[in-house]
Amino acid sequence: MRFESSLGAAVFRLEKFASALAELRGWRRQAVAFAAGAVSTFALPPYGFLPLLFVTVPVLVWLLDGVGEPTRSRRRRVVWRSALTGWWFGFGYFLLGLFWVGNAFLVDADKFAFLLPVAVTLLPAGLALFTAAAAALSRFFWFHGYRRIAVFAVIWTAFEWLRGHVLTGFPWNLIGSSFAGSDGLLQAAALVGPYGLSFIVMLVAGSIASFDTRGASIVRRLDGDLLAAPAIALAGLALIWIGGAARLSSAELDYADATQVRIVHPNTPFSKDWNSEERLLTIIGQLLRMSREPSPDRPEGIAPGTVIVWPENAVPVLLGREPYVLAAIGRTLPQGSHLIVGSNRGEPAPGGPANRLSVFYNSLYVVDDRGEIVETYDKHHLVPFGEYVPLRHLLGRIGLRQLVQFQGSFEEGPGPRTLAISGLPSFSPLICYEVIFAGNVVARGERPAWLVNITNDAWFGSSAGPYQHFLQVRLRAIEQGLPIVRSANSGISALVDPYGRVVKSLPLDRAGVIDAALPAPLAPTLYARLGDLLLALLMLATLAAVWLVRPRA
């Protein structure tokens, strides 16, 4: 009796809180939506406080309860209020989750600092349009009880998928990223991918708002009507964690005939004299020394046949046109070894003068022990306004240009590729930003044995950005069942196993090397075979259940 009395009192207070939220109007509703979205970012890396979403997602649902019913005469007003509430939630979420983007505009502050206020607000404002659309559309199917939560989860996930694909896509900080603190929960990505994780989060976190403020008092009974949905949702989450933990506990990695890798993490800061000859020699000397010197794991130095990985844009030259640098690399590499290195690549324009470079690529080279380039990969998913300006011929007239400057502009490569190098397991390269696009990291029909991600997170300093970026690396490993070698100029360098676990890593702001054996790949995961098809089927099944399963009278 005492337990039921305490539970009843708690439920009554919760109902009053929910009702108060639903009754908010005007700027108060939008302010609470903004605050809920902003607080939600603390569920993301590097904080990872998932329980916050069990407060903020229900708050959003209860705010949407209060916008009214979309009857024919009130439809436009309800749609506008719902969209505005969803937009403010999204704006708070993306503003605090992506504020670190402004650091990039301070690297060359003389040229770009004036754009910082626009960048840190315009990007979140644009991304919030997706949450606005999800809220507005959901409000047309705003059933009572948990059914509205299920529909909201489906529509929210659909608009996250659109955010990851429309206008080249930006699938950063999907709400499913809040599972980052649990290796067990992250294993679900091997089945349903990153958007599936978002679907699960919304189904579970929103379950507390399964009762709504538009019906009779929820304190009328303490049977399954009130507690069933949250209890079932939490039980489902527990089963997902148990399944993931069981997968990890039985994980056996194969290191037979393993390739040895050395990941070089130079921690080179940005500098205005980046292109000076003295600076160039210093950087190249540091990289060559770190590639060959002994380490705690390799006191005798690296062995023949080792794969050495340098970061994106490791040397501030067009490496393919620097024979002396290539020769120095060849002298440094042990017999049978290869260097994977990021470098910009310049070519003359078709039909233009051969001595004038005007077409540039952000590229990855594979260099052998003779100092010869044996393979080249060009980045195909470029960063808008970072590496190229969309509609640059039009926007260039008003002074907009990319942050990374050349005489020309970066061009896109042909797409994902699997590189087959004699003596090495085949691998797929991912340059920086490319690693965030699930399902687009491996060439179709050419599954590699491992992935290589080279990056330069020095643009974002010691902010949350590098931690959020690194989570994307772990997710791609889980989704594909492939190990990932990651070399960051400044950021987080690591070897990640096919289960997304960090085998070895180096943190921000510390130079060093990682020596490790490369684990073998797993069999293709369900997500690697089907992509988002399974998630689509689950979402359709959820909608069917909403329509077919009617609440008790």
Short mmCIF file of N, CA, C and O in Angstrom, two decimals, residues 1 12 108 133 155 161 235 255 290 480 496 549:
data_model
loop_
_atom_site.label_atom_id
_atom_site.label_comp_id
_atom_site.label_asym_id
_atom_site.label_seq_id
_atom_site.Cartn_x
_atom_site.Cartn_y
_atom_site.Cartn_z
N MET A 1 0.83 -1.20 0.00
CA MET A 1 0.00 0.00 0.00
C MET A 1 0.87 1.26 0.00
O MET A 1 0.58 2.22 -0.70
N PHE A 12 1.13 11.64 -9.99
CA PHE A 12 0.34 12.87 -9.95
C PHE A 12 1.22 14.09 -10.22
O PHE A 12 0.85 14.99 -10.97
N ASP A 108 42.26 30.78 -39.62
CA ASP A 108 42.77 31.92 -40.40
C ASP A 108 41.85 33.10 -40.10
O ASP A 108 41.07 33.54 -40.94
N ALA A 133 10.04 19.82 -39.50
CA ALA A 133 9.19 19.05 -40.41
C ALA A 133 8.70 17.76 -39.74
O ALA A 133 7.54 17.36 -39.91
N ILE A 155 8.57 8.93 -37.86
CA ILE A 155 8.74 10.14 -38.66
C ILE A 155 10.05 10.85 -38.31
O ILE A 155 10.75 11.36 -39.21
N TRP A 161 17.06 10.39 -41.60
CA TRP A 161 17.60 9.77 -42.81
C TRP A 161 17.68 10.81 -43.93
O TRP A 161 18.67 10.87 -44.66
N ALA A 235 12.39 -2.70 -21.03
CA ALA A 235 12.75 -4.12 -21.13
C ALA A 235 13.36 -4.41 -22.50
O ALA A 235 14.34 -5.17 -22.62
N TYR A 255 43.91 -13.14 -35.53
CA TYR A 255 45.14 -12.40 -35.81
C TYR A 255 46.14 -13.24 -36.58
O TYR A 255 47.32 -12.91 -36.65
N MET A 290 59.09 9.75 -36.69
CA MET A 290 58.07 8.98 -35.97
C MET A 290 57.74 7.67 -36.68
O MET A 290 57.30 6.71 -36.04
N GLN A 480 29.88 -2.50 -40.56
CA GLN A 480 30.47 -3.27 -41.64
C GLN A 480 31.16 -4.54 -41.16
O GLN A 480 31.47 -5.42 -41.98
N VAL A 496 40.52 0.42 -34.25
CA VAL A 496 39.20 0.00 -33.79
C VAL A 496 38.92 -1.37 -34.37
O VAL A 496 39.09 -1.60 -35.57
N VAL A 549 -3.68 -1.99 -33.98
CA VAL A 549 -3.87 -2.26 -32.55
C VAL A 549 -4.57 -1.07 -31.92
O VAL A 549 -4.01 0.02 -31.81
#
